[in-house]
Short mmCIF file of C-alpha atoms in Angstrom, two decimals:
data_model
loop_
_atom_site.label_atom_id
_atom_site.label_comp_id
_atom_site.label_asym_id
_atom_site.label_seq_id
_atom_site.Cartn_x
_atom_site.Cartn_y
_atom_site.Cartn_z
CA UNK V 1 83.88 -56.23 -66.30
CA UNK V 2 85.73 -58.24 -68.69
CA UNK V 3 85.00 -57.36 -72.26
CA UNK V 4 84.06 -60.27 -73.16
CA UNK V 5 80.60 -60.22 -71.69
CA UNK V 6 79.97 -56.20 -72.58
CA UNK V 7 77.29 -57.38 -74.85
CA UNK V 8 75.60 -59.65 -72.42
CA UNK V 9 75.82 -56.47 -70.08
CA UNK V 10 74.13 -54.43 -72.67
CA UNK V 11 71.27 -56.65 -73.63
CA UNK V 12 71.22 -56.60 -69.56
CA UNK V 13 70.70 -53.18 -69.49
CA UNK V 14 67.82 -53.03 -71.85
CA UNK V 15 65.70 -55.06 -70.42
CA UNK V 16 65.76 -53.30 -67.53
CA UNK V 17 64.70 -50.26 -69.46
CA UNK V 18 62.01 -52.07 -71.27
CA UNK V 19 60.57 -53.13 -67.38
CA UNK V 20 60.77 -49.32 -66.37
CA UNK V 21 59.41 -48.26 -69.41
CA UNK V 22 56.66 -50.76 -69.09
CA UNK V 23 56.02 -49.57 -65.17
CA UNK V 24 56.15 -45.34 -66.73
CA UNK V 25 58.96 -44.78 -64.26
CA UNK V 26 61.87 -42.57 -64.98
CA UNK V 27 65.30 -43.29 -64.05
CA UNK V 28 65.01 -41.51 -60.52
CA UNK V 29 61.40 -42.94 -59.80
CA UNK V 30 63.48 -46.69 -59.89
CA UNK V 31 66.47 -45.40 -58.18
CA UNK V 32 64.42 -44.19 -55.47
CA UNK V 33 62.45 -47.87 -55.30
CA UNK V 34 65.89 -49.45 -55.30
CA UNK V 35 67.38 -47.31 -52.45
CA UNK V 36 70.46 -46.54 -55.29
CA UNK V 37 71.56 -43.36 -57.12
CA UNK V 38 69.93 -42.40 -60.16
CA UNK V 39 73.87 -42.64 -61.84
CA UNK V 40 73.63 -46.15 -61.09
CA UNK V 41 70.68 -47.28 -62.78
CA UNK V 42 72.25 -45.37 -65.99
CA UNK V 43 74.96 -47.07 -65.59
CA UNK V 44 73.33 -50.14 -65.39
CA UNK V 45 70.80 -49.62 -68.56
CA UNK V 46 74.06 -48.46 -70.58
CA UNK V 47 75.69 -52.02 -69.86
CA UNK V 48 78.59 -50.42 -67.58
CA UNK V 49 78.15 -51.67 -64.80
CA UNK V 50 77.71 -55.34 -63.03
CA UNK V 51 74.59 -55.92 -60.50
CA UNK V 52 74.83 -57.55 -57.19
CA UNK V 53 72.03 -60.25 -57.12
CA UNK V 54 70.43 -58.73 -54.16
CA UNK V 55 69.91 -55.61 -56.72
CA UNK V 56 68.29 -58.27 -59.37
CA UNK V 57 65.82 -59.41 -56.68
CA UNK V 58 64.90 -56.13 -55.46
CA UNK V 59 64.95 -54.92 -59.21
CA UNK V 60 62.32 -58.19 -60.16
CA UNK V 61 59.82 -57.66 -57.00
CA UNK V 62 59.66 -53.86 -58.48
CA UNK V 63 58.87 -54.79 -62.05
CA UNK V 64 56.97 -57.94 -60.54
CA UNK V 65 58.78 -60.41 -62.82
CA UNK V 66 61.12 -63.33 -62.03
CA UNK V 67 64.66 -63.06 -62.13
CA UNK V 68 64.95 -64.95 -65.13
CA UNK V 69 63.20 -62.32 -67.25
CA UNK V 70 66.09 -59.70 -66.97
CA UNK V 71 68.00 -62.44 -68.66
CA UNK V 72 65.67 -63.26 -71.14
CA UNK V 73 68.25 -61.42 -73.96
CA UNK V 74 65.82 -60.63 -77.26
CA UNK V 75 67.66 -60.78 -80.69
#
């Protein structure tokens, strides 16, 4: 990841924990939906990690959103 998007990664990451949040999931409960480890979506909400976009669809039919939502970043 080049460190010039870390923030963009970040703001990433929590809105994915706002949507899990939202559904009263934990961290394992999505990992399971997502067939991925629970590491991973840690890594993800922490901004560490990149997503494939097949993740990002599976990720929106779980929180029931569309894919633009995850990059809707909030101030």
């Amino acid at each position: 990841m080049k460190e010039e998007y870390r923030e963009q990664y970040r703001k990433f990451g929590l809105n994915v924990v706002y949507y899990r949040k939202g559904l009263r999931i934990t961290q394992l409960q999505l990992a399971e939906l997502l067939d991925i480890q629970r590491s991973h979506i840690s890594a993800i909400e922490l901004g560490n990690v990149g997503v494939s976009f097949d993740l990002i669809f599976k990720m929106c039919e779980v929180f029931n959103i569309k894919p633009k939502e995850l990059f809707d970043f909030r101030d």
